[in-house]
mmCIF file of C-alpha atoms in Angstrom:
data_model
loop_
_atom_site.group_PDB
_atom_site.id
_atom_site.type_symbol
_atom_site.label_atom_id
_atom_site.label_comp_id
_atom_site.label_asym_id
_atom_site.label_seq_id
_atom_site.Cartn_x
_atom_site.Cartn_y
_atom_site.Cartn_z
ATOM 1 C CA MET A 1 -0.182 0.107 -0.006
ATOM 2 C CA GLU A 2 3.037 2.294 0.851
ATOM 3 C CA LYS A 3 4.633 1.413 -2.036
ATOM 4 C CA LEU A 4 1.968 2.236 -4.372
ATOM 5 C CA LEU A 5 1.492 5.653 -2.756
ATOM 6 C CA LEU A 6 5.032 6.343 -3.118
ATOM 7 C CA ILE A 7 5.137 5.560 -6.578
ATOM 8 C CA THR A 8 2.199 7.854 -7.485
ATOM 9 C CA LEU A 9 3.777 10.395 -5.474
ATOM 10 C CA SER A 10 6.987 10.076 -7.282
ATOM 11 C CA ILE A 11 5.215 10.388 -10.606
ATOM 12 C CA ILE A 12 3.289 13.484 -9.723
ATOM 13 C CA THR A 13 6.422 15.155 -8.324
ATOM 14 C CA THR A 14 8.521 14.419 -11.239
ATOM 15 C CA ILE A 15 5.796 15.898 -13.605
ATOM 16 C CA GLU A 16 5.307 19.116 -11.520
ATOM 17 C CA SER A 17 8.784 19.741 -10.345
ATOM 18 C CA ASN A 18 10.871 19.217 -13.449
ATOM 19 C CA PRO A 19 10.607 21.926 -15.918
ATOM 20 C CA VAL A 20 13.151 20.235 -18.507
ATOM 21 C CA ILE A 21 11.105 17.011 -18.690
ATOM 22 C CA ASN A 22 10.700 16.330 -22.347
ATOM 23 C CA PRO A 23 7.065 15.844 -24.280
ATOM 24 C CA ARG A 24 7.665 11.996 -24.487
ATOM 25 C CA GLN A 25 8.731 11.508 -21.067
ATOM 26 C CA LYS A 26 5.643 13.734 -19.721
ATOM 27 C CA VAL A 27 3.205 11.651 -21.773
ATOM 28 C CA MET A 28 4.798 8.350 -20.408
ATOM 29 C CA LEU A 29 4.440 9.379 -16.852
ATOM 30 C CA LEU A 30 0.635 10.795 -17.259
ATOM 31 C CA ALA A 31 -0.181 7.494 -18.916
ATOM 32 C CA ASP A 32 1.315 5.577 -15.832
ATOM 33 C CA ILE A 33 -1.122 7.947 -13.517
ATOM 34 C CA ASP A 34 -4.111 7.380 -15.950
ATOM 35 C CA GLN A 35 -3.559 3.673 -15.770
ATOM 36 C CA LEU A 36 -3.460 3.588 -12.212
ATOM 37 C CA CYS A 37 -6.480 6.210 -11.668
ATOM 38 C CA SER A 38 -8.694 4.657 -14.088
ATOM 39 C CA LYS A 39 -8.669 1.463 -12.175
ATOM 40 C CA LEU A 40 -9.146 2.666 -8.711
ATOM 41 C CA VAL A 41 -12.320 1.474 -6.847
ATOM 42 C CA VAL A 42 -13.846 3.824 -4.302
ATOM 43 C CA ILE A 43 -16.189 1.995 -1.858
ATOM 44 C CA ASP A 44 -17.404 4.069 0.945
ATOM 45 C CA ASN A 45 -14.471 6.167 1.542
ATOM 46 C CA MET A 46 -12.055 3.341 1.142
ATOM 47 C CA PHE A 47 -9.793 2.918 -1.913
ATOM 48 C CA PHE A 48 -8.860 -0.079 -3.443
ATOM 49 C CA LYS A 49 -6.252 -0.652 -6.566
ATOM 50 C CA PHE A 50 -6.789 -4.027 -8.467
ATOM 51 C CA ASP A 51 -3.248 -5.781 -7.957
ATOM 52 C CA ILE A 52 -2.954 -9.253 -8.968
ATOM 53 C CA GLN A 53 -4.891 -11.948 -10.798
ATOM 54 C CA LYS A 54 -3.889 -15.514 -10.062
ATOM 55 C CA ASN A 55 -5.240 -18.183 -12.476
ATOM 56 C CA VAL A 56 -6.550 -21.271 -11.220
ATOM 57 C CA SER A 57 -7.984 -24.335 -12.817
ATOM 58 C CA GLY A 58 -11.486 -24.433 -11.190
ATOM 59 C CA ILE A 59 -13.577 -22.152 -9.155
ATOM 60 C CA PRO A 60 -12.292 -20.962 -5.934
ATOM 61 C CA ALA A 61 -14.804 -21.431 -2.727
ATOM 62 C CA ASP A 62 -15.031 -20.790 1.087
ATOM 63 C CA MET A 63 -11.783 -18.373 1.076
ATOM 64 C CA ASN A 64 -9.971 -18.077 4.473
ATOM 65 C CA VAL A 65 -6.810 -16.209 5.122
ATOM 66 C CA HIS A 66 -4.152 -16.701 7.947
ATOM 67 C CA TRP A 67 -3.277 -13.127 8.757
ATOM 68 C CA LYS A 68 0.262 -13.838 10.202
ATOM 69 C CA THR A 69 1.585 -15.455 7.194
ATOM 70 C CA GLY A 70 -0.890 -14.068 4.758
ATOM 71 C CA ASN A 71 -1.443 -17.554 2.950
ATOM 72 C CA VAL A 72 -5.133 -17.965 1.481
ATOM 73 C CA PHE A 73 -6.732 -21.272 1.767
ATOM 74 C CA PHE A 74 -9.778 -22.293 -0.434
ATOM 75 C CA THR A 75 -11.399 -25.031 -1.893
ATOM 76 C CA LEU A 76 -10.611 -25.338 -5.514
ATOM 77 C CA ILE A 77 -13.639 -27.082 -7.666
ATOM 78 C CA SER A 78 -12.972 -28.602 -10.842
ATOM 79 C CA GLU A 79 -15.014 -28.688 -13.883
ATOM 80 C CA GLU A 80 -15.457 -32.702 -13.012
ATOM 81 C CA MET A 81 -16.882 -31.191 -9.433
ATOM 82 C CA LYS A 82 -13.688 -32.847 -7.602
ATOM 83 C CA MET A 83 -12.599 -30.963 -4.937
ATOM 84 C CA ASN A 84 -9.196 -30.221 -3.339
ATOM 85 C CA ILE A 85 -7.933 -27.780 -0.663
ATOM 86 C CA VAL A 86 -5.614 -25.364 -1.946
ATOM 87 C CA VAL A 87 -3.131 -22.631 -0.210
ATOM 88 C CA LEU A 88 -2.004 -19.735 -2.164
ATOM 89 C CA HIS A 89 1.400 -18.917 -0.467
ATOM 90 C CA ASN A 90 2.259 -15.231 0.094
ATOM 91 C CA SER A 91 5.081 -15.658 -2.324
ATOM 92 C CA GLY A 92 2.221 -16.353 -5.358
ATOM 93 C CA GLU A 93 2.900 -20.248 -5.316
ATOM 94 C CA LEU A 94 0.163 -22.535 -5.108
ATOM 95 C CA GLU A 95 -0.086 -25.723 -3.344
ATOM 96 C CA ILE A 96 -2.755 -28.439 -2.983
ATOM 97 C CA ILE A 97 -2.947 -29.877 0.709
ATOM 98 C CA LYS A 98 -2.676 -33.667 0.325
ATOM 99 C CA VAL A 99 -5.004 -34.455 3.268
ATOM 100 C CA ALA A 100 -6.391 -37.803 4.347
ATOM 101 C CA GLY A 101 -9.807 -38.101 3.066
ATOM 102 C CA LEU A 102 -11.531 -35.835 0.987
ATOM 103 C CA GLY A 103 -10.755 -32.052 1.522
ATOM 104 C CA GLN A 104 -13.930 -29.969 1.660
ATOM 105 C CA SER A 105 -13.218 -26.654 3.253
ATOM 106 C CA THR A 106 -10.892 -24.564 5.828
ATOM 107 C CA SER A 107 -11.392 -22.274 8.783
ATOM 108 C CA VAL A 108 -8.670 -20.217 10.451
ATOM 109 C CA ASP A 109 -8.222 -19.512 14.171
ATOM 110 C CA ASN A 110 -6.179 -16.426 13.622
ATOM 111 C CA LEU A 111 -5.934 -15.729 17.378
ATOM 112 C CA ASN A 112 -4.123 -18.749 17.962
ATOM 113 C CA ASP A 113 -2.654 -19.426 14.267
ATOM 114 C CA ILE A 114 -4.493 -22.565 13.774
ATOM 115 C CA VAL A 115 -5.871 -23.745 10.349
ATOM 116 C CA TYR A 116 -8.594 -26.344 10.550
ATOM 117 C CA LEU A 117 -9.307 -28.710 7.523
ATOM 118 C CA ALA A 118 -12.824 -30.176 6.901
ATOM 119 C CA THR A 119 -12.614 -33.370 5.259
ATOM 120 C CA ASP A 120 -15.071 -36.442 4.847
ATOM 121 C CA ASN A 121 -12.619 -37.880 7.343
ATOM 122 C CA GLY A 122 -13.162 -35.545 10.350
ATOM 123 C CA VAL A 123 -11.479 -32.060 11.282
ATOM 124 C CA TYR A 124 -7.641 -31.844 10.965
ATOM 125 C CA LYS A 125 -5.135 -29.215 11.838
ATOM 126 C CA TYR A 126 -2.708 -27.990 9.050
ATOM 127 C CA LYS A 127 0.888 -27.059 10.371
ATOM 128 C CA ASP A 128 3.261 -24.500 8.802
ATOM 129 C CA ASP A 129 5.421 -27.261 7.798
ATOM 130 C CA GLY A 130 2.805 -28.501 5.376
ATOM 131 C CA SER A 131 1.907 -31.591 7.492
ATOM 132 C CA PHE A 132 -1.425 -32.174 9.495
ATOM 133 C CA GLU A 133 -2.829 -33.994 12.400
ATOM 134 C CA GLN A 134 -6.467 -35.182 13.000
ATOM 135 C CA TYR A 135 -8.400 -32.892 15.532
ATOM 136 C CA THR A 136 -11.584 -34.957 15.948
ATOM 137 C CA ALA A 137 -13.096 -37.751 13.923
ATOM 138 C CA ILE A 138 -16.982 -37.117 13.516
ATOM 139 C CA GLY A 139 -17.947 -40.297 11.133
ATOM 140 C CA GLU A 140 -19.899 -37.883 9.032
ATOM 141 C CA ASP A 141 -18.428 -35.815 6.014
ATOM 142 C CA VAL A 142 -17.477 -32.195 7.523
ATOM 143 C CA MET A 143 -18.425 -29.809 4.870
ATOM 144 C CA TYR A 144 -17.985 -26.439 6.612
ATOM 145 C CA LEU A 145 -16.553 -25.150 9.835
ATOM 146 C CA THR A 146 -15.939 -22.111 11.922
ATOM 147 C CA VAL A 147 -14.286 -21.361 15.195
ATOM 148 C CA SER A 148 -15.152 -19.176 18.012
ATOM 149 C CA ALA A 149 -13.390 -15.989 18.399
ATOM 150 C CA ASP A 150 -11.452 -17.142 21.445
ATOM 151 C CA GLY A 151 -10.942 -20.855 20.001
ATOM 152 C CA SER A 152 -12.773 -22.354 22.443
ATOM 153 C CA ALA A 153 -15.650 -23.850 20.339
ATOM 154 C CA MET A 154 -15.845 -25.131 16.987
ATOM 155 C CA PHE A 155 -19.267 -25.704 14.802
ATOM 156 C CA ILE A 156 -19.123 -27.907 11.834
ATOM 157 C CA ALA A 157 -22.029 -28.716 9.116
ATOM 158 C CA THR A 158 -22.016 -32.333 7.985
ATOM 159 C CA TRP A 159 -23.524 -33.955 5.048
ATOM 160 C CA PRO A 160 -25.526 -35.948 3.981
ATOM 161 C CA GLN A 161 -27.051 -35.366 7.562
ATOM 162 C CA ASN A 162 -27.378 -31.825 6.883
ATOM 163 C CA ARG A 163 -26.995 -30.874 10.695
ATOM 164 C CA VAL A 164 -24.772 -28.618 12.677
ATOM 165 C CA LEU A 165 -22.501 -29.857 15.599
ATOM 166 C CA LYS A 166 -20.617 -27.970 18.322
ATOM 167 C CA ILE A 167 -17.276 -29.308 19.378
ATOM 168 C CA THR A 168 -15.609 -28.309 22.594
ATOM 169 C CA ASN A 169 -12.930 -29.552 24.856
ATOM 170 C CA ASP A 170 -10.042 -29.465 22.428
ATOM 171 C CA GLY A 171 -12.528 -31.969 20.079
ATOM 172 C CA GLN A 172 -13.494 -34.278 22.913
ATOM 173 C CA LYS A 173 -17.084 -33.149 23.293
ATOM 174 C CA ILE A 174 -19.358 -33.292 20.198
ATOM 175 C CA GLU A 175 -23.119 -32.352 20.534
ATOM 176 C CA LEU A 176 -25.966 -31.405 18.306
ATOM 177 C CA PHE A 177 -26.615 -27.607 17.666
ATOM 178 C CA PRO A 178 -30.064 -27.682 16.261
ATOM 179 C CA ALA A 179 -30.481 -23.884 16.309
ATOM 180 C CA ILE A 180 -28.797 -24.062 12.796
ATOM 181 C CA PRO A 181 -30.417 -26.579 10.646
ATOM 182 C CA ASN A 182 -27.735 -26.464 7.821
ATOM 183 C CA GLY A 183 -24.534 -24.252 7.941
ATOM 184 C CA HIS A 184 -23.164 -23.307 4.487
ATOM 185 C CA GLY A 185 -20.505 -20.979 5.007
ATOM 186 C CA LEU A 186 -20.381 -20.658 8.768
ATOM 187 C CA THR A 187 -18.936 -17.672 10.105
ATOM 188 C CA ILE A 188 -18.454 -16.371 13.684
ATOM 189 C CA ASP A 189 -17.837 -12.791 14.863
ATOM 190 C CA THR A 190 -16.051 -11.547 17.836
ATOM 191 C CA ARG A 191 -19.490 -11.282 19.896
ATOM 192 C CA ASP A 192 -20.167 -15.113 19.080
ATOM 193 C CA ASN A 193 -23.007 -14.233 16.449
ATOM 194 C CA ILE A 194 -23.028 -17.119 13.865
ATOM 195 C CA TYR A 195 -23.584 -16.145 10.226
ATOM 196 C CA PHE A 196 -24.438 -18.743 7.609
ATOM 197 C CA VAL A 197 -25.839 -18.837 4.209
ATOM 198 C CA ALA A 198 -28.921 -21.027 2.799
ATOM 199 C CA THR A 199 -29.938 -21.040 -0.601
ATOM 200 C CA LYS A 200 -27.623 -17.799 -1.151
ATOM 201 C CA THR A 201 -29.308 -16.084 1.558
ATOM 202 C CA SER A 202 -27.785 -14.865 4.714
ATOM 203 C CA TYR A 203 -28.971 -15.682 8.228
ATOM 204 C CA VAL A 204 -27.333 -14.784 11.725
ATOM 205 C CA LEU A 205 -27.920 -16.676 14.864
ATOM 206 C CA LYS A 206 -27.474 -14.024 17.514
ATOM 207 C CA ASN A 207 -25.614 -14.926 20.325
ATOM 208 C CA GLY A 208 -27.780 -16.102 23.402
ATOM 209 C CA GLU A 209 -30.861 -16.514 20.856
ATOM 210 C CA SER A 210 -32.190 -19.548 19.612
ATOM 211 C CA ILE A 211 -33.743 -18.826 16.162
ATOM 212 C CA PRO A 212 -31.594 -17.585 13.344
ATOM 213 C CA ILE A 213 -32.902 -14.407 11.534
ATOM 214 C CA LYS A 214 -32.636 -13.168 7.890
ATOM 215 C CA ILE A 215 -30.171 -10.206 7.718
ATOM 216 C CA LYS A 216 -32.129 -7.212 6.391
ATOM 217 C CA GLY A 217 -30.500 -5.241 3.551
ATOM 218 C CA LEU A 218 -28.951 -8.314 1.764
ATOM 219 C CA PRO A 219 -30.052 -9.617 -1.386
ATOM 220 C CA SER A 220 -31.879 -12.849 -1.377
ATOM 221 C CA ASN A 221 -30.698 -15.733 -3.328
ATOM 222 C CA LYS A 222 -27.254 -13.888 -4.557
ATOM 223 C CA MET A 223 -25.094 -14.048 -1.320
ATOM 224 C CA THR A 224 -21.617 -15.739 -1.632
ATOM 225 C CA GLY A 225 -20.580 -15.535 2.254
ATOM 226 C CA ILE A 226 -19.804 -13.238 5.001
ATOM 227 C CA PHE A 227 -16.181 -12.537 6.461
ATOM 228 C CA VAL A 228 -14.978 -10.940 9.574
ATOM 229 C CA SER A 229 -12.236 -8.546 9.068
ATOM 230 C CA ARG A 230 -9.056 -8.398 11.457
ATOM 231 C CA SER A 231 -10.739 -5.026 12.737
ATOM 232 C CA ASP A 232 -13.639 -7.166 13.908
ATOM 233 C CA ALA A 233 -15.891 -5.507 10.966
ATOM 234 C CA VAL A 234 -18.394 -7.943 9.306
ATOM 235 C CA TYR A 235 -18.808 -7.838 5.636
ATOM 236 C CA ALA A 236 -20.894 -9.534 3.128
ATOM 237 C CA MET A 237 -20.618 -9.643 -0.683
ATOM 238 C CA ASP A 238 -22.807 -10.955 -3.479
ATOM 239 C CA GLU A 239 -22.190 -12.745 -6.793
ATOM 240 C CA ASN A 240 -22.040 -9.365 -8.401
ATOM 241 C CA SER A 241 -19.585 -8.082 -5.854
ATOM 242 C CA ASN A 242 -21.353 -5.643 -4.044
ATOM 243 C CA LEU A 243 -19.839 -5.277 -0.771
ATOM 244 C CA PHE A 244 -21.976 -4.812 2.483
ATOM 245 C CA ILE A 245 -21.250 -4.029 6.033
ATOM 246 C CA VAL A 246 -23.116 -6.066 8.670
ATOM 247 C CA ASN A 247 -24.239 -4.890 12.055
ATOM 248 C CA ALA A 248 -25.899 -7.916 13.572
ATOM 249 C CA GLU A 249 -29.228 -8.245 11.878
ATOM 250 C CA THR A 250 -29.036 -5.361 9.429
ATOM 251 C CA ALA A 251 -26.670 -4.650 6.633
ATOM 252 C CA ARG A 252 -25.682 -1.493 4.759
ATOM 253 C CA TYR A 253 -24.506 -1.107 1.120
ATOM 254 C CA LEU A 254 -21.095 0.082 0.530
ATOM 255 C CA GLY A 255 -20.284 -0.338 -3.268
ATOM 256 C CA SER A 256 -19.098 -2.550 -5.831
ATOM 257 C CA PHE A 257 -15.825 -3.804 -7.339
ATOM 258 C CA GLY A 258 -17.486 -4.581 -10.656
ATOM 259 C CA ILE A 259 -16.685 -8.155 -10.793
ATOM 260 C CA GLU A 260 -19.501 -10.700 -11.686
ATOM 261 C CA GLY A 261 -19.467 -14.102 -11.057
ATOM 262 C CA VAL A 262 -18.158 -14.100 -7.674
ATOM 263 C CA ASN A 263 -18.232 -17.365 -5.937
ATOM 264 C CA SER A 264 -16.227 -16.414 -2.698
ATOM 265 C CA PHE A 265 -14.337 -13.614 -1.061
ATOM 266 C CA ALA A 266 -12.008 -12.908 1.936
ATOM 267 C CA MET A 267 -10.006 -10.078 3.489
ATOM 268 C CA ASP A 268 -6.302 -10.140 4.515
ATOM 269 C CA ALA A 269 -4.541 -8.645 7.571
ATOM 270 C CA ALA A 270 -4.292 -5.221 5.725
ATOM 271 C CA ASP A 271 -8.041 -5.508 4.745
ATOM 272 C CA ASN A 272 -7.077 -6.218 1.302
ATOM 273 C CA VAL A 273 -9.788 -7.732 -0.515
ATOM 274 C CA LEU A 274 -9.450 -11.372 -2.291
ATOM 275 C CA ILE A 275 -12.218 -12.426 -4.864
ATOM 276 C CA GLY A 276 -12.676 -15.692 -6.157
ATOM 277 C CA VAL A 277 -14.500 -16.422 -9.362
ATOM 278 C CA LYS A 278 -14.187 -19.072 -12.001
ATOM 279 C CA GLY A 279 -10.508 -19.393 -13.222
ATOM 280 C CA ALA A 280 -9.072 -16.953 -10.838
ATOM 281 C CA VAL A 281 -8.371 -15.278 -7.696
ATOM 282 C CA LEU A 282 -8.286 -11.464 -7.701
ATOM 283 C CA LYS A 283 -6.804 -9.249 -5.330
ATOM 284 C CA PHE A 284 -7.761 -5.485 -4.533
ATOM 285 C CA THR A 285 -5.161 -3.583 -2.571
ATOM 286 C CA ALA A 286 -6.596 -1.483 0.135
ATOM 287 C CA LEU A 287 -5.097 2.036 0.172
ATOM 288 C CA GLU A 288 -5.660 4.509 3.266
ATOM 289 C CA GLN A 289 -5.714 7.436 0.813
ATOM 290 C CA ASN A 290 -6.790 8.366 -2.633
ATOM 291 C CA PRO A 291 -3.634 8.127 -4.559
ATOM 292 C CA CYS A 292 -5.139 10.202 -7.447
ATOM 293 C CA ILE A 293 -6.559 13.357 -5.338
ATOM 294 C CA GLY A 294 -5.974 16.371 -7.382
ATOM 295 C CA TYR A 295 -5.783 14.385 -10.600
ATOM 296 C CA THR A 296 -9.364 13.658 -11.200
ATOM 297 C CA LYS A 297 -11.810 16.071 -12.484
ATOM 298 C CA THR A 298 -15.003 16.793 -10.483
ATOM 299 C CA GLU A 299 -18.130 18.451 -11.758
ATOM 300 C CA ASN A 300 -17.764 22.288 -11.567
ATOM 301 C CA GLN A 301 -13.927 22.004 -10.921
ATOM 302 C CA GLU A 302 -11.674 24.058 -12.880
ATOM 303 C CA ASP A 303 -8.898 21.979 -14.588
ATOM 304 C CA THR A 304 -5.701 23.428 -13.023
ATOM 305 C CA THR A 305 -3.278 20.525 -12.962
ATOM 306 C CA GLU A 306 -0.993 19.766 -15.907
ATOM 307 C CA TYR A 307 -2.686 16.525 -15.697
ATOM 308 C CA LYS A 308 -6.289 17.502 -16.003
ATOM 309 C CA ARG A 309 -5.293 20.059 -18.729
ATOM 310 C CA HIS A 310 -3.615 17.258 -20.527
ATOM 311 C CA LYS A 311 -6.446 14.802 -20.350
ATOM 312 C CA SER A 312 -8.778 17.575 -21.615
ATOM 313 C CA ARG A 313 -6.783 18.535 -24.737
ATOM 314 C CA HIS A 314 -6.426 14.983 -25.801
ATOM 315 C CA SER A 315 -9.870 13.505 -24.612
ATOM 316 C CA HIS A 316 -11.224 13.382 -28.190
ATOM 317 C CA ARG A 317 -8.536 11.446 -29.425
ATOM 318 C CA LYS A 318 -9.130 8.421 -27.167
ATOM 319 C CA HIS A 319 -12.139 6.829 -29.171
ATOM 320 C CA ALA A 320 -9.720 6.926 -32.291
ATOM 321 C CA ARG A 321 -7.022 4.807 -30.272
ATOM 322 C CA ALA A 322 -9.433 2.496 -28.772
ATOM 323 C CA THR A 323 -8.083 -0.359 -30.798
ATOM 324 C CA THR A 324 -4.293 0.449 -30.780
ATOM 325 C CA SER A 325 -2.094 -0.857 -27.933
ATOM 326 C CA THR A 326 -0.836 1.383 -25.040
ATOM 327 C CA THR A 327 2.533 1.724 -26.631
ATOM 328 C CA GLU A 328 1.038 2.788 -29.976
ATOM 329 C CA ALA A 329 -1.275 5.396 -28.357
ATOM 330 C CA VAL A 330 1.588 6.924 -26.332
ATOM 331 C CA GLU A 331 3.969 7.284 -29.510
ATOM 332 C CA GLU A 332 1.150 8.768 -31.315
ATOM 333 C CA GLU A 333 0.432 11.202 -28.318
ATOM 334 C CA TYR A 334 4.143 11.913 -28.193
ATOM 335 C CA GLU A 335 4.046 12.966 -32.026
ATOM 336 C CA GLU A 336 1.017 14.903 -31.798
ATOM 337 C CA GLU A 337 2.344 16.976 -28.799
ATOM 338 C CA LEU A 338 5.533 17.771 -30.656
ATOM 339 C CA GLU A 339 3.478 18.787 -33.519
ATOM 340 C CA GLU A 340 1.553 21.328 -31.529
ATOM 341 C CA GLU A 341 4.639 22.668 -29.809
#
């Protein structure tokens, strides 16, 4: 995040403080700013820059992030509907976790730095060296799981029984949890409210209550999941990448990332947003400040910067260059600027 801001400020400073910069250099530098600012996503006074696209062979589902390492865990579903648990390392390397049984999904206890794996053979703990050990054997396929904020309780959803179990005492005590009939995408916030999705509709079981309620303000039949950020904020996203913030039983729309076909999303320790779509994991880097401030034109605002004057002067040429490459466009603009001078 800081690196991106420094790069932007460096470009701006170079343009504004260097009186001898030639037209070609100026056009190239302005093109860099234009590329950055044209892809900036603004959501409720938060700024995100599209950063990385990691291609995968299938659909990423049920993403979770280990905040300490930055590793992203998700279920990769192939076209043949085969599932593997995959870890996307902070280095960018993809690794299939070869766990006993069929890997279904994951959950991360970030307080205690423990990654849990849900399989058709029970629940396992995943270790940093790539090994794993069994946490508890259920005798049922574990499809989804989540861990309470303090790590003392685990909730798992099983199949084909379609029921939720509560596990305590370090995996030794198992009891039926009838308040949630079917826990797709189980998530717990720091107040021990339990969120889940049924038929792509989000519900919450508030701490101390026995009947879950539908979360107001979220679209029905379109939700992909709910995620609790490191700052304890609860976010939800639908399949059209519309982002919402959830306050117990109500939600407020924040904005959209402009991505369709979202299957899963998560946030890392720096609130960078990861979005899973068919064939890729997309990363949007969070910025504390708008790196393009002063370089975007607003209504009734006079063009006072060189960048604004440049964009206004050449805006009528953009359509003609729409099918040319970026390099060709910059070269053409450089030649035109030389002719004008």
